[in-house]
Structures are given as C-alpha cells and as structure tokens.
Amino acid sequence: MNIFEAIKSRRSIGFVSDEPVSKELIDSILEAGTWAPSHYRTEPWKFFVLTGDSRIRLGKTLAKIEEQQMEDPESESNQKKLIKIQEKPFRAPLIIAVAVEPSENPRVLLQEEHGAVYAAIQNMLLAAHGLGLAGYWRTGKSAYHPEMKKLFNLTDNGEILGFLYFGHPKRAVPEGKRKHLDEVTTWLASESDFDDL
C-alpha cells in the first residue's frame, strides 16, 4: 500500500472478529513501531502484547480504577457498569499496550520522549492498516492511573500512552474527512510575517 494511501485511508475501527492475529503480523506491527524517530536515539518505547486470558487482568485493573471513583460501587447499576468495563479488553483479540520509559540522559526532554512514542504508535496503526487489520487507539484517564503503571511494572517516570486494539475487520473501512490543509497552515516567508499571526 502506498504510504499516502495508507495515511488517508486509515480509520479507527473497533468492529473486529475474534479470529486471532498471527505472530507474524504482530511482529510486523511491533517492528514498525521501533522505526519511529527519537531524539538521541533513546528509543523510549515499551510494548506489551496482550492476547488470550491476559486481557482478564487488564479488565480487572480498568474496573478497579473505575471503582475507586464511585461513591457506591456496590449499587446494582455500578456493579453492571463495572462488569462492562471489565469486559472491554475482549472487544479485540489483540491489544498492544504502548508505554514510554524516558531516558535518564540529562540532555533528553520528557516531551520529546513522549513524542517519540506517539510517533511509534502512528507507525503501528499505519502498519496494521497496511496489513489488512482494523484497529484503534484507546487512552483516557485510566491509562495514566498509578494502578496501570503498577500493572505493567513501569518506573515512576514511565507511562502508558495508549492501548492499541487490533483484529480482522468485520466491515469495510468508511471514507474519512479532514479539514483542508489551508485551514491549518500558515506560510511564513519573511520576518514581518510573524507580526500578522
């Protein structure tokens, strides 16, 4: 698939089958992530591949985090909500949790380490799309919660930056729409152009 075709046709698709994703495809997705740029070549990404029953533990952690925010977790409605949350990781046969573990190099900026991992995530989403898989990137407050850091044994500076859900699509990819580039682009050709921003 042409790179521009992949960029423009990729969509966040959560409607996938239970068919397992082969290790060969998973390895290709992971390798794409490792080719993202990183300042000082720190390669600050860590990948956790969740399949099968490992997703149960993720579901339990998501429910535990949500339960901590509830005034009455034992109520019937909240118990139903917690069950639904616990089942979320089973929406796809494969989840890749992507974390940042920033370098201890004193020259490294934390924002750039996060940026490198975000670039890795985009590489992975594009690679999966090019391989015929559907996927989407999930985050939210629970991803950054201390319980999630504990689950994946991250350092104090480490952080989960996303859960990538992948599977074989059960429907065609819909056509997308974006703002025209002129709406989000400012061309600067002289010093005085900055005065008009």
mmCIF file of C-alpha atoms in Angstrom:
data_model
loop_
_atom_site.group_PDB
_atom_site.id
_atom_site.type_symbol
_atom_site.label_atom_id
_atom_site.label_comp_id
_atom_site.label_asym_id
_atom_site.label_seq_id
_atom_site.Cartn_x
_atom_site.Cartn_y
_atom_site.Cartn_z
ATOM 1 C CA MET A 1 0.000 0.000 0.000
ATOM 2 C CA ASN A 2 1.313 3.456 -0.956
ATOM 3 C CA ILE A 3 2.217 5.480 2.157
ATOM 4 C CA PHE A 4 -0.132 8.356 1.264
ATOM 5 C CA GLU A 5 -2.924 5.894 0.551
ATOM 6 C CA ALA A 6 -2.342 4.280 3.967
ATOM 7 C CA ILE A 7 -2.351 7.635 5.778
ATOM 8 C CA LYS A 8 -5.528 8.855 4.103
ATOM 9 C CA SER A 9 -7.479 5.590 4.277
ATOM 10 C CA ARG A 10 -6.651 4.500 7.848
ATOM 11 C CA ARG A 11 -9.604 4.707 10.235
ATOM 12 C CA SER A 12 -10.280 3.845 13.862
ATOM 13 C CA ILE A 13 -12.306 0.633 13.579
ATOM 14 C CA GLY A 14 -13.454 -1.310 16.628
ATOM 15 C CA PHE A 15 -15.754 -3.808 14.916
ATOM 16 C CA VAL A 16 -13.441 -6.822 14.579
ATOM 17 C CA SER A 17 -13.751 -10.607 14.643
ATOM 18 C CA ASP A 18 -12.448 -12.942 17.356
ATOM 19 C CA GLU A 19 -10.011 -14.511 14.897
ATOM 20 C CA PRO A 20 -6.509 -14.411 16.418
ATOM 21 C CA VAL A 21 -3.901 -12.162 14.839
ATOM 22 C CA SER A 22 -0.854 -14.170 13.785
ATOM 23 C CA LYS A 23 2.505 -13.635 15.470
ATOM 24 C CA GLU A 24 3.944 -12.764 12.063
ATOM 25 C CA LEU A 25 1.549 -9.841 11.720
ATOM 26 C CA ILE A 26 2.105 -8.765 15.335
ATOM 27 C CA ASP A 27 5.880 -8.784 14.832
ATOM 28 C CA SER A 28 5.491 -6.597 11.734
ATOM 29 C CA ILE A 29 3.406 -4.082 13.697
ATOM 30 C CA LEU A 30 5.912 -4.012 16.548
ATOM 31 C CA GLU A 31 8.852 -3.584 14.200
ATOM 32 C CA ALA A 32 7.125 -0.622 12.543
ATOM 33 C CA GLY A 33 6.890 0.975 15.980
ATOM 34 C CA THR A 34 10.613 0.582 16.590
ATOM 35 C CA TRP A 35 11.443 2.590 13.460
ATOM 36 C CA ALA A 36 9.920 5.800 14.808
ATOM 37 C CA PRO A 37 12.325 8.735 15.256
ATOM 38 C CA SER A 38 13.656 9.509 18.726
ATOM 39 C CA HIS A 39 15.990 12.302 19.793
ATOM 40 C CA TYR A 40 19.414 10.992 20.833
ATOM 41 C CA ARG A 41 18.213 7.570 19.639
ATOM 42 C CA THR A 42 16.768 6.821 23.061
ATOM 43 C CA GLU A 43 14.048 4.523 21.660
ATOM 44 C CA PRO A 44 11.914 5.108 24.795
ATOM 45 C CA TRP A 45 9.045 2.792 23.843
ATOM 46 C CA LYS A 46 7.965 -0.427 25.529
ATOM 47 C CA PHE A 47 5.374 -2.755 24.053
ATOM 48 C CA PHE A 48 3.163 -5.218 25.935
ATOM 49 C CA VAL A 49 1.302 -7.715 23.748
ATOM 50 C CA LEU A 50 -1.951 -8.905 25.332
ATOM 51 C CA THR A 51 -3.836 -11.880 23.939
ATOM 52 C CA GLY A 52 -5.972 -14.622 25.440
ATOM 53 C CA ASP A 53 -6.590 -14.554 29.177
ATOM 54 C CA SER A 54 -4.012 -11.835 29.852
ATOM 55 C CA ARG A 55 -6.797 -9.436 28.913
ATOM 56 C CA ILE A 56 -8.679 -10.513 32.059
ATOM 57 C CA ARG A 57 -6.057 -8.833 34.229
ATOM 58 C CA LEU A 58 -6.301 -5.620 32.223
ATOM 59 C CA GLY A 59 -10.079 -5.689 32.576
ATOM 60 C CA LYS A 60 -9.824 -6.148 36.330
ATOM 61 C CA THR A 61 -7.457 -3.196 36.571
ATOM 62 C CA LEU A 62 -9.736 -0.969 34.500
ATOM 63 C CA ALA A 63 -12.649 -1.911 36.762
ATOM 64 C CA LYS A 64 -10.583 -1.310 39.911
ATOM 65 C CA ILE A 65 -9.666 2.173 38.719
ATOM 66 C CA GLU A 66 -13.293 2.983 37.916
ATOM 67 C CA GLU A 67 -14.478 1.570 41.241
ATOM 68 C CA GLN A 68 -12.198 3.992 43.103
ATOM 69 C CA GLN A 69 -14.142 6.888 41.575
ATOM 70 C CA MET A 70 -17.564 5.586 42.581
ATOM 71 C CA GLU A 71 -19.472 6.764 45.660
ATOM 72 C CA ASP A 72 -21.384 3.495 45.901
ATOM 73 C CA PRO A 73 -19.641 0.753 43.901
ATOM 74 C CA GLU A 74 -21.919 -1.904 45.393
ATOM 75 C CA SER A 75 -25.092 -0.449 43.855
ATOM 76 C CA GLU A 76 -26.754 -2.573 41.182
ATOM 77 C CA SER A 77 -26.181 -0.015 38.434
ATOM 78 C CA ASN A 78 -22.498 0.439 39.315
ATOM 79 C CA GLN A 79 -21.939 -3.307 39.519
ATOM 80 C CA LYS A 80 -23.317 -3.650 35.980
ATOM 81 C CA LYS A 81 -21.066 -0.803 34.860
ATOM 82 C CA LEU A 82 -18.008 -2.462 36.395
ATOM 83 C CA ILE A 83 -18.778 -5.743 34.638
ATOM 84 C CA LYS A 84 -18.985 -3.925 31.299
ATOM 85 C CA ILE A 85 -15.687 -2.181 31.957
ATOM 86 C CA GLN A 86 -14.035 -5.460 32.886
ATOM 87 C CA GLU A 87 -15.138 -6.916 29.549
ATOM 88 C CA LYS A 88 -13.721 -4.055 27.451
ATOM 89 C CA PRO A 89 -10.378 -5.727 26.673
ATOM 90 C CA PHE A 90 -12.278 -8.518 24.927
ATOM 91 C CA ARG A 91 -13.500 -6.205 22.184
ATOM 92 C CA ALA A 92 -10.488 -7.312 20.143
ATOM 93 C CA PRO A 93 -8.297 -10.453 20.093
ATOM 94 C CA LEU A 94 -5.111 -8.380 20.353
ATOM 95 C CA ILE A 95 -4.173 -5.388 22.460
ATOM 96 C CA ILE A 96 -0.737 -3.795 22.389
ATOM 97 C CA ALA A 97 -0.179 -1.542 25.379
ATOM 98 C CA VAL A 98 2.397 1.088 24.479
ATOM 99 C CA ALA A 99 4.411 2.779 27.203
ATOM 100 C CA VAL A 100 7.127 5.399 27.423
ATOM 101 C CA GLU A 101 10.142 4.816 29.641
ATOM 102 C CA PRO A 102 12.087 8.083 29.385
ATOM 103 C CA SER A 103 15.865 8.004 29.105
ATOM 104 C CA GLU A 104 17.939 9.132 32.073
ATOM 105 C CA ASN A 105 20.185 11.098 29.720
ATOM 106 C CA PRO A 106 20.185 14.640 31.222
ATOM 107 C CA ARG A 107 20.020 16.159 27.729
ATOM 108 C CA VAL A 108 16.743 14.426 26.947
ATOM 109 C CA LEU A 109 13.463 16.347 27.217
ATOM 110 C CA LEU A 110 10.445 14.463 28.580
ATOM 111 C CA GLN A 111 8.141 15.942 25.928
ATOM 112 C CA GLU A 112 10.393 14.569 23.188
ATOM 113 C CA GLU A 113 10.366 11.088 24.712
ATOM 114 C CA HIS A 114 6.567 11.138 24.695
ATOM 115 C CA GLY A 115 6.604 12.478 21.152
ATOM 116 C CA ALA A 116 8.794 9.594 20.006
ATOM 117 C CA VAL A 117 6.367 7.037 21.430
ATOM 118 C CA TYR A 118 3.393 8.802 19.837
ATOM 119 C CA ALA A 119 5.254 8.548 16.525
ATOM 120 C CA ALA A 120 5.769 4.817 17.178
ATOM 121 C CA ILE A 121 2.045 4.420 17.794
ATOM 122 C CA GLN A 122 1.197 6.080 14.481
ATOM 123 C CA ASN A 123 3.691 3.811 12.703
ATOM 124 C CA MET A 124 1.989 0.804 14.269
ATOM 125 C CA LEU A 125 -1.511 1.939 13.323
ATOM 126 C CA LEU A 126 -0.429 2.520 9.736
ATOM 127 C CA ALA A 127 1.406 -0.802 9.559
ATOM 128 C CA ALA A 128 -1.630 -2.678 10.865
ATOM 129 C CA HIS A 129 -3.851 -0.953 8.325
ATOM 130 C CA GLY A 130 -1.424 -1.794 5.538
ATOM 131 C CA LEU A 131 -1.506 -5.437 6.654
ATOM 132 C CA GLY A 132 -5.296 -5.537 6.381
ATOM 133 C CA LEU A 133 -6.095 -5.274 10.083
ATOM 134 C CA ALA A 134 -8.515 -2.911 11.783
ATOM 135 C CA GLY A 135 -7.553 -1.087 14.930
ATOM 136 C CA TYR A 136 -7.984 1.880 17.194
ATOM 137 C CA TRP A 137 -6.023 3.754 19.826
ATOM 138 C CA ARG A 138 -7.570 3.989 23.306
ATOM 139 C CA THR A 139 -6.375 6.256 26.106
ATOM 140 C CA GLY A 140 -8.341 8.063 28.826
ATOM 141 C CA LYS A 141 -7.670 8.770 32.496
ATOM 142 C CA SER A 142 -7.332 5.083 33.372
ATOM 143 C CA ALA A 143 -4.305 4.738 31.088
ATOM 144 C CA TYR A 144 -2.382 7.253 33.191
ATOM 145 C CA HIS A 145 -3.545 5.965 36.574
ATOM 146 C CA PRO A 146 -0.942 4.635 39.075
ATOM 147 C CA GLU A 147 -2.701 1.247 39.062
ATOM 148 C CA MET A 148 -1.967 0.929 35.334
ATOM 149 C CA LYS A 149 1.662 1.862 35.889
ATOM 150 C CA LYS A 150 1.801 -0.802 38.606
ATOM 151 C CA LEU A 151 0.194 -3.446 36.375
ATOM 152 C CA PHE A 152 2.868 -3.043 33.714
ATOM 153 C CA ASN A 153 5.711 -2.580 36.230
ATOM 154 C CA LEU A 154 6.715 0.826 34.887
ATOM 155 C CA THR A 155 9.134 3.177 36.594
ATOM 156 C CA ASP A 156 7.994 6.380 38.289
ATOM 157 C CA ASN A 157 8.644 8.285 35.056
ATOM 158 C CA GLY A 158 7.081 5.611 32.855
ATOM 159 C CA GLU A 159 3.583 5.976 31.468
ATOM 160 C CA ILE A 160 1.120 4.025 29.371
ATOM 161 C CA LEU A 161 0.421 6.216 26.339
ATOM 162 C CA GLY A 162 -2.128 4.037 24.663
ATOM 163 C CA PHE A 163 -3.846 0.704 24.189
ATOM 164 C CA LEU A 164 -3.909 -0.368 20.557
ATOM 165 C CA TYR A 165 -6.777 -2.749 19.833
ATOM 166 C CA PHE A 166 -6.298 -4.836 16.676
ATOM 167 C CA GLY A 167 -8.237 -7.518 14.851
ATOM 168 C CA HIS A 168 -9.530 -8.632 11.485
ATOM 169 C CA PRO A 169 -12.223 -6.173 10.304
ATOM 170 C CA LYS A 170 -15.854 -7.232 10.123
ATOM 171 C CA ARG A 171 -16.855 -4.351 7.863
ATOM 172 C CA ALA A 172 -15.450 -2.140 5.136
ATOM 173 C CA VAL A 173 -13.435 0.912 6.146
ATOM 174 C CA PRO A 174 -15.574 4.067 5.829
ATOM 175 C CA GLU A 175 -14.381 7.088 3.909
ATOM 176 C CA GLY A 176 -12.843 9.804 6.054
ATOM 177 C CA LYS A 177 -12.927 13.577 6.041
ATOM 178 C CA ARG A 178 -10.407 16.167 7.208
ATOM 179 C CA LYS A 179 -10.067 19.938 7.146
ATOM 180 C CA HIS A 180 -8.336 21.298 4.061
ATOM 181 C CA LEU A 181 -4.657 21.893 4.742
ATOM 182 C CA ASP A 182 -5.137 25.628 4.051
ATOM 183 C CA GLU A 183 -7.303 25.863 7.190
ATOM 184 C CA VAL A 184 -4.497 24.690 9.468
ATOM 185 C CA THR A 185 -1.404 26.017 7.699
ATOM 186 C CA THR A 186 0.337 29.384 7.935
ATOM 187 C CA TRP A 187 3.096 30.179 5.444
ATOM 188 C CA LEU A 188 5.926 32.379 6.725
ATOM 189 C CA ALA A 189 8.412 33.799 4.239
ATOM 190 C CA SER A 190 9.739 36.940 5.963
ATOM 191 C CA GLU A 191 10.399 38.229 9.453
ATOM 192 C CA SER A 192 7.411 40.558 9.338
ATOM 193 C CA ASP A 193 5.055 37.642 8.647
ATOM 194 C CA PHE A 194 5.259 36.774 12.346
ATOM 195 C CA ASP A 195 3.678 40.132 13.239
ATOM 196 C CA ASP A 196 0.479 39.082 11.459
ATOM 197 C CA LEU A 197 -0.013 35.849 13.393
#
